[in-house]
XYZ file of C-alpha atoms in Angstrom:
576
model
C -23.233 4.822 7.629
C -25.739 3.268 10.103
C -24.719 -0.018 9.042
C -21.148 0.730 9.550
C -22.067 1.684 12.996
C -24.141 -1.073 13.711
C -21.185 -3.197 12.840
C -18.784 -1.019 14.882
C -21.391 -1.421 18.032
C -21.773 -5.075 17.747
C -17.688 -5.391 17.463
C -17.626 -3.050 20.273
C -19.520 -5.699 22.458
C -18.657 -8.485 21.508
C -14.660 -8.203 21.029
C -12.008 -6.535 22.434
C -12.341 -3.692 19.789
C -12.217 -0.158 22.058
C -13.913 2.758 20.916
C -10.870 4.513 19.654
C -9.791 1.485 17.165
C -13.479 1.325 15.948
C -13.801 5.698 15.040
C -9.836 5.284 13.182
C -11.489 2.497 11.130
C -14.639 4.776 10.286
C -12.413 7.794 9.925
C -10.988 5.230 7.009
C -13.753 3.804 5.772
C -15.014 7.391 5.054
C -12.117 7.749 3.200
C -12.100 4.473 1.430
C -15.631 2.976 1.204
C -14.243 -0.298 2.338
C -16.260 -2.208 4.925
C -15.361 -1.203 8.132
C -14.768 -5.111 9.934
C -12.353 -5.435 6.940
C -10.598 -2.520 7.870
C -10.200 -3.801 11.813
C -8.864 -6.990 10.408
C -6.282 -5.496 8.114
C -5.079 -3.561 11.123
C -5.353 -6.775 13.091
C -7.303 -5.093 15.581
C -9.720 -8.378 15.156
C -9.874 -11.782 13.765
C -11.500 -12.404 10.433
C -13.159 -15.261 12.567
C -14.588 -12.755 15.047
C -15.655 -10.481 12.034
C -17.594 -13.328 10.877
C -18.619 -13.830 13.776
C -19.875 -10.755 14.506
C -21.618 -9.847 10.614
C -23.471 -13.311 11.533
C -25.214 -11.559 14.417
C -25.780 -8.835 12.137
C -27.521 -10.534 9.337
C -29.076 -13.165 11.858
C -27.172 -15.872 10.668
C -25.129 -18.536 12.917
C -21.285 -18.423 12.521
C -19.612 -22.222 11.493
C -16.126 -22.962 11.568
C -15.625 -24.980 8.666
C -12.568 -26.264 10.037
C -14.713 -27.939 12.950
C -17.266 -29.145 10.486
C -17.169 -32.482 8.465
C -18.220 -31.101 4.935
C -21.022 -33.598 3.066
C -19.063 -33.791 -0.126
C -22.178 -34.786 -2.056
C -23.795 -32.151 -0.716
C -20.782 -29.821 -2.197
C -20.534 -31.543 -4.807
C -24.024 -30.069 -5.957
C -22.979 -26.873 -6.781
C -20.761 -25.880 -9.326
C -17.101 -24.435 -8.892
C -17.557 -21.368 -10.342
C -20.365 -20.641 -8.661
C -18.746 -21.408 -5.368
C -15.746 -19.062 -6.813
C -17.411 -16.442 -7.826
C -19.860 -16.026 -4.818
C -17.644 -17.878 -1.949
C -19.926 -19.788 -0.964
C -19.897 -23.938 -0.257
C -22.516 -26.117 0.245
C -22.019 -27.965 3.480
C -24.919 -30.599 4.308
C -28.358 -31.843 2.924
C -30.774 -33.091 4.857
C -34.267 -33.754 4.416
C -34.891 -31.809 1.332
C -32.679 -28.429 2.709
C -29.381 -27.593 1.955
C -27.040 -25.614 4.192
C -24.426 -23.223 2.382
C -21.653 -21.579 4.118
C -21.296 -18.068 2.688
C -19.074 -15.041 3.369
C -21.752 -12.457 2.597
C -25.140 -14.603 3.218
C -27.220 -10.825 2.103
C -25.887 -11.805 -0.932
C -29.588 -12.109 -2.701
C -27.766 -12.461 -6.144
C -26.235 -15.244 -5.065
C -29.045 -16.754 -3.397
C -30.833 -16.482 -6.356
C -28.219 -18.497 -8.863
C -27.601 -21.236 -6.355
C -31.541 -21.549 -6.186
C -31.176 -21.382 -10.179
C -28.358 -24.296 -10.273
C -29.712 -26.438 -7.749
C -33.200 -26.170 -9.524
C -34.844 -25.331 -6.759
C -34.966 -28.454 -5.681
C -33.961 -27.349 -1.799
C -34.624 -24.916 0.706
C -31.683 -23.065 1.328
C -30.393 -22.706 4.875
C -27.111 -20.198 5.023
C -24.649 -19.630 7.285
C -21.611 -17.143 7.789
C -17.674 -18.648 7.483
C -14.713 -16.653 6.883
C -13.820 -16.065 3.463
C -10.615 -18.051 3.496
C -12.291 -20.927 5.143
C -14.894 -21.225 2.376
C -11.677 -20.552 -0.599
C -9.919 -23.807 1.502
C -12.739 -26.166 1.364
C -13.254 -25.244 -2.397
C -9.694 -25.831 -2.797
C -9.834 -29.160 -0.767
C -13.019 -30.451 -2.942
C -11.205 -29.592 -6.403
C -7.577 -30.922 -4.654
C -5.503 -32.975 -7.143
C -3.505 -34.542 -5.683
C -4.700 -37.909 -6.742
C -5.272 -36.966 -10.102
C -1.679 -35.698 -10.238
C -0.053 -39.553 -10.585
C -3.084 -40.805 -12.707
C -2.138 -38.058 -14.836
C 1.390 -39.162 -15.060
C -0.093 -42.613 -15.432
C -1.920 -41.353 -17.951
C 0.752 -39.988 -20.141
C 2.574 -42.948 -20.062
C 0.323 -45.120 -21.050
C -0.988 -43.392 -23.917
C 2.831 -42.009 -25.538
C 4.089 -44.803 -28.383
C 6.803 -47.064 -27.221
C 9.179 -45.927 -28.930
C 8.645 -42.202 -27.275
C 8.839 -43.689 -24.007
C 12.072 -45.114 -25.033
C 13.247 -42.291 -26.100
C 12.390 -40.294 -23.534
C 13.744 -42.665 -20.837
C 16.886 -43.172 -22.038
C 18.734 -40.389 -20.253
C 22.123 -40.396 -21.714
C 21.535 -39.432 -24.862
C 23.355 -36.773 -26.283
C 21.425 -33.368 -26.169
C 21.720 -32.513 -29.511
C 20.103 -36.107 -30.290
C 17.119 -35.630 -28.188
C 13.209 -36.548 -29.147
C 12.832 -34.795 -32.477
C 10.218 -31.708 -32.903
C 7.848 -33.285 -34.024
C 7.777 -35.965 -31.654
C 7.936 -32.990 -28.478
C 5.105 -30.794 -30.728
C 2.712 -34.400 -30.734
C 2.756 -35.234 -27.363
C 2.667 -31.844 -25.351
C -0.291 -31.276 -27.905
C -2.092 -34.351 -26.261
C -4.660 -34.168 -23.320
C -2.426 -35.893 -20.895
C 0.600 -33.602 -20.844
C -2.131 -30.858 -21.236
C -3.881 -32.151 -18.273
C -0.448 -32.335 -16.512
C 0.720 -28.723 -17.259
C -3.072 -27.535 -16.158
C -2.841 -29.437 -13.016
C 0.478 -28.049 -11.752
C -0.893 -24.828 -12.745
C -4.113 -24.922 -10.946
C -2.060 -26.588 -7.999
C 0.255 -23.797 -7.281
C -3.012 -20.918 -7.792
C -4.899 -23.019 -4.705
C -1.943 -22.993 -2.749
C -1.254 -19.216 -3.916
C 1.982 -19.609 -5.023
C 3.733 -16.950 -6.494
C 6.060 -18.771 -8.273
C 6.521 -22.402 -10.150
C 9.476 -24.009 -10.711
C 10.074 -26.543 -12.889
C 13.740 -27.601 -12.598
C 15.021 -30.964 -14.496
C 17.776 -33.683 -12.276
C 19.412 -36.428 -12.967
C 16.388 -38.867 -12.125
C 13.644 -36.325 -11.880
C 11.984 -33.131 -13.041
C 11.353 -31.384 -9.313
C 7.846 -28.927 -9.276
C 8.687 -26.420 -6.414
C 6.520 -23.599 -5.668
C 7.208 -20.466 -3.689
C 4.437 -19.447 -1.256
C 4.823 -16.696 1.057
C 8.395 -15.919 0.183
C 9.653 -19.640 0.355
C 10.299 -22.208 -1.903
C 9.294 -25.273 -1.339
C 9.258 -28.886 -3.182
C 5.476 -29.868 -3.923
C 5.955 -32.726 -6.596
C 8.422 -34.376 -9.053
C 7.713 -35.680 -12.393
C 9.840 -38.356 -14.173
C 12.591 -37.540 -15.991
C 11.339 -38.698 -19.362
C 8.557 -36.484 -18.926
C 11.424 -33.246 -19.496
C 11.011 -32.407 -23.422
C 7.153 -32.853 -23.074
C 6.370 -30.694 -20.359
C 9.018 -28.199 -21.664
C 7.830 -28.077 -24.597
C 4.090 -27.627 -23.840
C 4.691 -24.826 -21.564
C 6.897 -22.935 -24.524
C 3.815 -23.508 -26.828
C 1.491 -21.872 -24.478
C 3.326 -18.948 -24.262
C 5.004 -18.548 -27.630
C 8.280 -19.502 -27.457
C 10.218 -21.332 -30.137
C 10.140 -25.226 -28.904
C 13.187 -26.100 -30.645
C 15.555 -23.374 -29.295
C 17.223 -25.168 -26.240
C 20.483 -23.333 -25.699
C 19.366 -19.688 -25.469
C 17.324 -18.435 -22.626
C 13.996 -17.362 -23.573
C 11.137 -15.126 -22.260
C 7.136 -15.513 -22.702
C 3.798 -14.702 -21.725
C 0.790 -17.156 -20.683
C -2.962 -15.980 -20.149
C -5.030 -17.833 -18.627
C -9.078 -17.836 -16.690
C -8.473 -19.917 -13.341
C -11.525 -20.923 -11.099
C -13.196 -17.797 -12.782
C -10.099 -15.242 -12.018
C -7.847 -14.030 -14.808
C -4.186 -14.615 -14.582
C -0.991 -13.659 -16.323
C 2.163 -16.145 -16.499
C 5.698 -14.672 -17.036
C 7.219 -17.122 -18.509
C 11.302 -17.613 -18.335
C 13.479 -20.513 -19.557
C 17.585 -21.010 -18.694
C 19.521 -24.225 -20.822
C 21.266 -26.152 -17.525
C 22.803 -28.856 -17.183
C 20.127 -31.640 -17.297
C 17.347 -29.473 -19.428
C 16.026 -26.082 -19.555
C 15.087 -24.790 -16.188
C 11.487 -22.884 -15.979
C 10.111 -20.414 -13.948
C 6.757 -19.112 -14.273
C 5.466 -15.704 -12.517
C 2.309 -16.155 -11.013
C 0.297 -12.403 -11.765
C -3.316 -12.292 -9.879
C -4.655 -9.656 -12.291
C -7.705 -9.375 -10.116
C -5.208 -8.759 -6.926
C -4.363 -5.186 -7.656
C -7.895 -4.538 -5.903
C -6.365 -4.553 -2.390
C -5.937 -0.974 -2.678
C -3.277 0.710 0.118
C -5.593 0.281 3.136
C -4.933 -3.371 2.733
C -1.251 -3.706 2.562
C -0.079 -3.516 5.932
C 0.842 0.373 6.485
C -0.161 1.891 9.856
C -2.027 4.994 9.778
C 0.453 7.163 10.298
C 2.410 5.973 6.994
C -0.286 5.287 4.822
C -1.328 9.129 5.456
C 1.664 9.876 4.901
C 2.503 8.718 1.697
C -0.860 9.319 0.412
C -0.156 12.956 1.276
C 2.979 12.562 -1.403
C 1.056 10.276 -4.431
C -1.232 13.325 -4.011
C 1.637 15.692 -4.461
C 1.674 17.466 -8.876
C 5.113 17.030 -9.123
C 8.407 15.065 -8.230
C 9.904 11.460 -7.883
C 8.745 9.156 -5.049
C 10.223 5.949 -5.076
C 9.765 2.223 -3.712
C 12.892 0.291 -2.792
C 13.117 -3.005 -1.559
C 14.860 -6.816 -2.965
C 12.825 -8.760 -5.529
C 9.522 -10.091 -4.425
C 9.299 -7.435 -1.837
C 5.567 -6.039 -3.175
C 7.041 -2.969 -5.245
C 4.885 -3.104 -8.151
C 1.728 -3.876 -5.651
C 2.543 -0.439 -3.675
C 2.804 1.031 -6.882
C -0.315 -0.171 -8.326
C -2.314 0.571 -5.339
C -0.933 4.336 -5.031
C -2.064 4.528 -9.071
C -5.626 3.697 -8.344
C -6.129 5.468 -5.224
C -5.008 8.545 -7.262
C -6.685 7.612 -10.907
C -9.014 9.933 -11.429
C -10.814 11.261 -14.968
C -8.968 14.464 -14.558
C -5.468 13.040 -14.579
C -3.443 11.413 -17.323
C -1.631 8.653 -15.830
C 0.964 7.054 -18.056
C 3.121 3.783 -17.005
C 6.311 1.611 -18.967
C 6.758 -1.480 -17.822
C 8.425 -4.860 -17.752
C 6.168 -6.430 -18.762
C 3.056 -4.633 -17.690
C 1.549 -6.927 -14.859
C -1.445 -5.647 -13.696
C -4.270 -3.881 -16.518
C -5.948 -0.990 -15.033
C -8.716 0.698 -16.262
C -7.978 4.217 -17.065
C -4.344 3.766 -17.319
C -1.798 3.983 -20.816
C 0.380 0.784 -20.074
C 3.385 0.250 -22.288
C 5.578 -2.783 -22.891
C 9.068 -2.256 -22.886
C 10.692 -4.091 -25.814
C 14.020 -3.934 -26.066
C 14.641 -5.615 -29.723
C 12.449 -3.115 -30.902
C 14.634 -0.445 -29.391
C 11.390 0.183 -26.671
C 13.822 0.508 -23.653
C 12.375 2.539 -20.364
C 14.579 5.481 -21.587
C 13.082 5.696 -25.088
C 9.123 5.123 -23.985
C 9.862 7.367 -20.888
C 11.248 10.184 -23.525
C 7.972 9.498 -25.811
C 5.523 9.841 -23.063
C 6.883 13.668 -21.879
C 4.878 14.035 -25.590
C 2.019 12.746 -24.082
C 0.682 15.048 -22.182
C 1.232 13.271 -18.429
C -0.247 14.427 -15.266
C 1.434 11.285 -13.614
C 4.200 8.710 -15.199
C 5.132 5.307 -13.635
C 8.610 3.648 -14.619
C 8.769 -0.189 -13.396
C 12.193 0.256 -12.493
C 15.256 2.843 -13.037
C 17.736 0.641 -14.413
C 20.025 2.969 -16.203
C 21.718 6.689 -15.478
C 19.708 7.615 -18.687
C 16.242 6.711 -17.289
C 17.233 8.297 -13.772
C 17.642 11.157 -15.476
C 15.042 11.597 -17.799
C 12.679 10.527 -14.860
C 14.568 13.558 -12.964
C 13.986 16.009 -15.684
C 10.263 15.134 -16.230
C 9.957 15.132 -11.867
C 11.695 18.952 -12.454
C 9.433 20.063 -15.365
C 5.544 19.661 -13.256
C 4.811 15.530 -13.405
C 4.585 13.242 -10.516
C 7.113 10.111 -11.093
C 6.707 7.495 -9.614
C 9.213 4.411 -9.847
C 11.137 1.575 -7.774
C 15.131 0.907 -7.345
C 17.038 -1.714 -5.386
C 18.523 -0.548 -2.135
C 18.199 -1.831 1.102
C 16.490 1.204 2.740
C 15.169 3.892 2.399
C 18.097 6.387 2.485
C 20.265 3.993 0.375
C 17.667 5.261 -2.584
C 18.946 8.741 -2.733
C 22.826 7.622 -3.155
C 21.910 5.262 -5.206
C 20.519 7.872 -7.903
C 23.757 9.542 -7.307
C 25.868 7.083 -8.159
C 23.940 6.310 -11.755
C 25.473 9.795 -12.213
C 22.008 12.167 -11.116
C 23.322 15.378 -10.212
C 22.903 15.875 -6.348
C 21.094 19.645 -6.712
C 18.935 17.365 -9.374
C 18.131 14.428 -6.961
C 17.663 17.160 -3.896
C 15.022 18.969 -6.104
C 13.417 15.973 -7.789
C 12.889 13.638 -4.867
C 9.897 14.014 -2.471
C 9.853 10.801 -0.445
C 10.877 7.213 -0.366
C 9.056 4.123 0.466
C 11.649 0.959 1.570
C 9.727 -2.187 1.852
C 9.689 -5.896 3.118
C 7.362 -8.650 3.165
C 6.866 -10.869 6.401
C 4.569 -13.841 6.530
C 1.637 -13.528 8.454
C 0.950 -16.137 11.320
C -1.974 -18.244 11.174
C -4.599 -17.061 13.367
C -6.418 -20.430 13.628
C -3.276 -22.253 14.759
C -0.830 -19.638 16.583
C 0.607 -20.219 20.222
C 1.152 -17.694 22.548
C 4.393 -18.339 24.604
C 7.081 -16.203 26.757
C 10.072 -15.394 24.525
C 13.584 -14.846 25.966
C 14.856 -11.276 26.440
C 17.619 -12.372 24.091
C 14.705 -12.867 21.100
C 13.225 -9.743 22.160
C 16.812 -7.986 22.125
C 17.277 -9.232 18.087
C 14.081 -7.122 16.801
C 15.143 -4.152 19.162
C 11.863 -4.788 21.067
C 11.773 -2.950 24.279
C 8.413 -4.155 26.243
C 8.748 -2.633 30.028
C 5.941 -5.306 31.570
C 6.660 -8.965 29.031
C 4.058 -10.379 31.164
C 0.915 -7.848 29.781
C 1.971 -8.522 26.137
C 0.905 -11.662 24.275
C 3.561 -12.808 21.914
C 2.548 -15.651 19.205
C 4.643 -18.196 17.631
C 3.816 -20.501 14.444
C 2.825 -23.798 14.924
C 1.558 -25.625 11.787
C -2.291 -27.170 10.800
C -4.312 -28.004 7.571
C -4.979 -24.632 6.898
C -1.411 -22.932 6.928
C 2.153 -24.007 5.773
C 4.935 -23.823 8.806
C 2.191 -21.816 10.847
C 1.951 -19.076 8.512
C -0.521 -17.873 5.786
C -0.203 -14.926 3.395
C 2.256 -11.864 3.666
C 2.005 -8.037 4.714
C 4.047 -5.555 4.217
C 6.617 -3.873 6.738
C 7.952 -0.057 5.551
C 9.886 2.910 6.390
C 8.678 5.898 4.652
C 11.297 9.114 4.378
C 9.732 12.578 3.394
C 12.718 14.586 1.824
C 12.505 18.028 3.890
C 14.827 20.594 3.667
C 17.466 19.330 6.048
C 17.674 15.697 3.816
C 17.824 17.799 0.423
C 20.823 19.689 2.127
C 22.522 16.532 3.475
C 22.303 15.416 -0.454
C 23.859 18.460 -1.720
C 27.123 18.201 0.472
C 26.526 14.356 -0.592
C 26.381 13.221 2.973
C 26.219 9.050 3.031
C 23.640 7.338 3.351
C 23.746 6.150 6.976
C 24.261 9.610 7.724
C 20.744 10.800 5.862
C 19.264 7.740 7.349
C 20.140 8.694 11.262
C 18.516 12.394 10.612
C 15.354 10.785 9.535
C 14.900 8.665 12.781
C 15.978 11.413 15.165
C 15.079 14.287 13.712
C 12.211 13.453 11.170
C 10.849 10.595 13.912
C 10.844 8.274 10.829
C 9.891 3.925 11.376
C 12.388 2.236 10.450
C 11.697 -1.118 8.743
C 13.165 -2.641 11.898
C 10.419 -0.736 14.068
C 7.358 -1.317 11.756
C 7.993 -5.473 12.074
C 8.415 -5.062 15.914
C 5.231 -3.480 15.910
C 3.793 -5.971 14.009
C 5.136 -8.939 16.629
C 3.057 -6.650 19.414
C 0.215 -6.857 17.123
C 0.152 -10.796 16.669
C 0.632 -10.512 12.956
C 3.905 -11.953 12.500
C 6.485 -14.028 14.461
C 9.889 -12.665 15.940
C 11.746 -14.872 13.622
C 9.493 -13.312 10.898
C 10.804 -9.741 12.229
C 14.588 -10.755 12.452
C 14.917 -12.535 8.454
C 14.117 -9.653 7.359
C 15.654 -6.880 9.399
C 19.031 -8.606 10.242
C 20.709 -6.202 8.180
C 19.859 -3.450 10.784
């Protein structure tokens, strides 16, 4: 604790941090054991740069923006990448037999000690604080491949037969006479459309894609990833190169090669700069080649934990009150991509404890906890989410998590087991919060079911967050304000930001947090569901009555903050 409040003092001082920001973040950290300058820059009370800043005065060790700093690439060079991975750390000059390494934790001794270890001790080590994400971006910038991308290409080329390369090229062909098996099985076995496939791969995980894309033309094979939300076009690939890299990507994750006009499914595992990730693999026949998406799954990610997701206080203590709850359904609504599963996972570990048996089914199961029983549904084998939910009330469950209630038969088997002493815990699509409780009406849920099943809802978005190195602060027009129902008495005393754009972000932004609107069912909502009152009509109690944030409110608040952008606000609120 007295380093937390050393910390907290020197923040204090040397930020704009007031005294009643810094005790909420203890009050937290007591809570949560995280560090307490991470907690003030989740809840964007300060800058990761003036946390930095700030541990550097701490440990005794000078602060250096790395984005002001010309990086000796020999001198980075020295270290290895999984070194600099797994300790974020980057060596940034040599001189005169000492070598200078920006680190985000420089009391790191263990790390100390292996960089001494892989440099042979050859220099005296001279560290210095950066920001984590600084030191991640110039490790990503020394291992960029950009160049290596078209020598790749090059490479395959050059190495295929002729007579592949005629094949290949030759674009109106017939589909049914395309490159034989054996030919696709030879060369995605080779190095080059290996090192291809690992390229885009490693690519899209620096750039922290969530998605890849791999989507055959006419002329072209376009590589478009989706970071923060939005796709985007990184690369294309020649045409020819189609039946290779499709049929490399179906070997690594199982799939049968020569099956071209059915969609398919798969898996991929795979250790990236020292951090395990899993690869949900989908293929759809189109009208120039199979079309490929792979899910990018950070198994490492689901250590955020719920303090790091975005919720204010308020919510988070709220709907830790209910994951705490022994029995009934709370569920997370939101559109695909919205960070479901994550608020699931995170509400799992912050309740796993040795003394509860905590059960999950899944589609596929993306994230391996410790401590957890994960199943697979698999619906060939007749594993469906109604059939493992119905096997697991055998179990012996203290707490059961269902992916997603697809079906009036898992609804209400997940309604019976909420009814007979388990905590549920599960996601649907609806657009809020209120829309959640119809919605298990209409997949046939008896209302006196839903009204005694149902403890709360979570509805979620995701916004991107602006990038604090680059953001502007400007004067927006009362008509921008009016669109995110933001009501600021004195505009003048508020700073609003807007995106801008540098080497560090894309469009001004970097990385996403969560907006939510959390509804406690109380008495007066599980009597509006009995009389089946609509939706709108449960959702208007909740903000007058129940003083609920709307999803609306919660991204206004965040534009006050300086977390996200107006724009940012109104995408994803419109609806309201």
């Amino acid at each position: 604790m007295l380093k937390s409040q050393l910390i907290g003092q020197i923040l204090v001082d040397n930020t704009s941090l007031t005294q009643e920001q810094l005790e909420e973040a203890l009050r937290i950290s007591e809570e949560t054991n995280e560090f307490i300058g991470q907690i003030l820059v989740n809840m964007g009370y300060i800058s990761e740069k003036e946390n930095a800043i700030c541990l550097g005065m701490q440990f005794g060790v000078p602060f250096v923006d790395l984005a002001d700093v010309d990086a000796d690439e020999a001198a980075a060079r020295i270290l290895p990448e999984s070194l600099m991975r797994k300790h974020k750390c980057v060596a940034i000059a040599r001189n005169a037999g000492k070598l200078t390494i920006a680190m985000a934790d420089p009391n790191n001794i263990v790390a100390i000690d292996q960089i001494r270890l892989a440099t042979s001790y050859e220099y005296e080590l001279e560290p210095v604080i950066a920001t984590e994400d600084d030191i991640m971006e110039a490790i990503g910038r020394l291992a960029s491949t950009q160049g290596r991308i078209s020598e790749a290409l090059q490479s395959v080329l050059s190495e295929m037969p002729e007579d592949h390369v005629a094949v290949a090229e030759h674009t109106d062909r017939d589909e049914d006479e395309d490159i034989s098996l054996d030919e696709t099985e030879f060369i995605a076995g080779e190095s080059p459309v290996v090192k291809l496939v690992n390229m885009i791969i490693s690519r899209a995980i620096r750039q922290e894609a969530s998605d890849i894309h791999v989507q055959p033309e006419p002329t072209q094979v376009r590589i478009r990833y989706r970071v923060d939300g939005l796709l985007r076009d990184e690369m294309s690939v020649p045409r020819w190169a189609v039946p290779y890299l499709t049929s490399r990507i179906k070997i690594m994750s199982s799939m049968k090669i020569d099956e071209k006009r059915s969609p398919q499914g798969g898996r991929i595992g795979l250790t990236v700069g020292g951090r395990d990730y899993d690869f949900r693999v989908s293929t759809l026949p189109a009208q120039f080649g199979e079309k490929i998406v792979l899910r990018i799954l950070d198994k490492t990610s689901i250590a955020l934990g719920l303090g790091k997701l975005g919720f204010s206080h308020d919510v988070q203590e709220a709907f830790e009150g209910l994951i705490t709850r022994p029995h009934g359904i709370i569920l997370v609504t939101g559109p695909t991509g919205s960070g479901k599963s994550t608020t699931l996972y995170s509400a799992l570990q912050k309740i796993n404890t040795p003394e509860k048996n905590i059960l999950t089914v899944e589609d596929p199961v993306e994230y391996e906890v410790e401590g957890l029983t994960q199943a697979n549904v698999h619906q060939r084998a007749g594993m469906t989410f109604a059939t493992i939910l119905r096997e697991m009330l055998r179990q012996d469950p203290d707490v059961i998590m269902v992916g997603e209630i697809r079906d009036s038969e898992t609804a209400k088997i997940a309604t019976e087991a909420a009814l007979t002493g388990h905590l549920v815990l599960s996601t649907l699509h609806t657009n809020d919060a209120a829309g959640a409780i119809a919605r298990l009406v209409e997949m046939e849920v008896e209302p006196f079911l839903v009204a005694s099943s149902v403890i709360g809802v979570l509805a979620q978005r995701l916004v991107r967050r602006l990038c604090q190195r680059c953001r502007e602060s400007y004067k927006p027009p009362k008509e921008a304000l009016d669109l995110v129902g933001l009501q600021v008495e004195d505009a003048e005393a508020v700073s609003f930001y807007k995106a801008r754009g540098c080497d560090y972000c894309f469009d001004g932004y970097r990385g996403r947090v969560g907006i939510y609107e959390l509804l406690p069912v109380s008495d007066p909502v599980r009597n509006m569901v009995l009389r089946q009152a609509p939706a709108h009509e449960i959702h208007e109690h909740a903000v007058q009555k129940l003083g609920m944030i709307t999803l609306a409110q919660d991204a206004a608040a965040k534009v006050l903050q300086g977390i996200t952008t107006i724009e940012e606000a109104y995408r994803h609120t419109q609806v309201e």
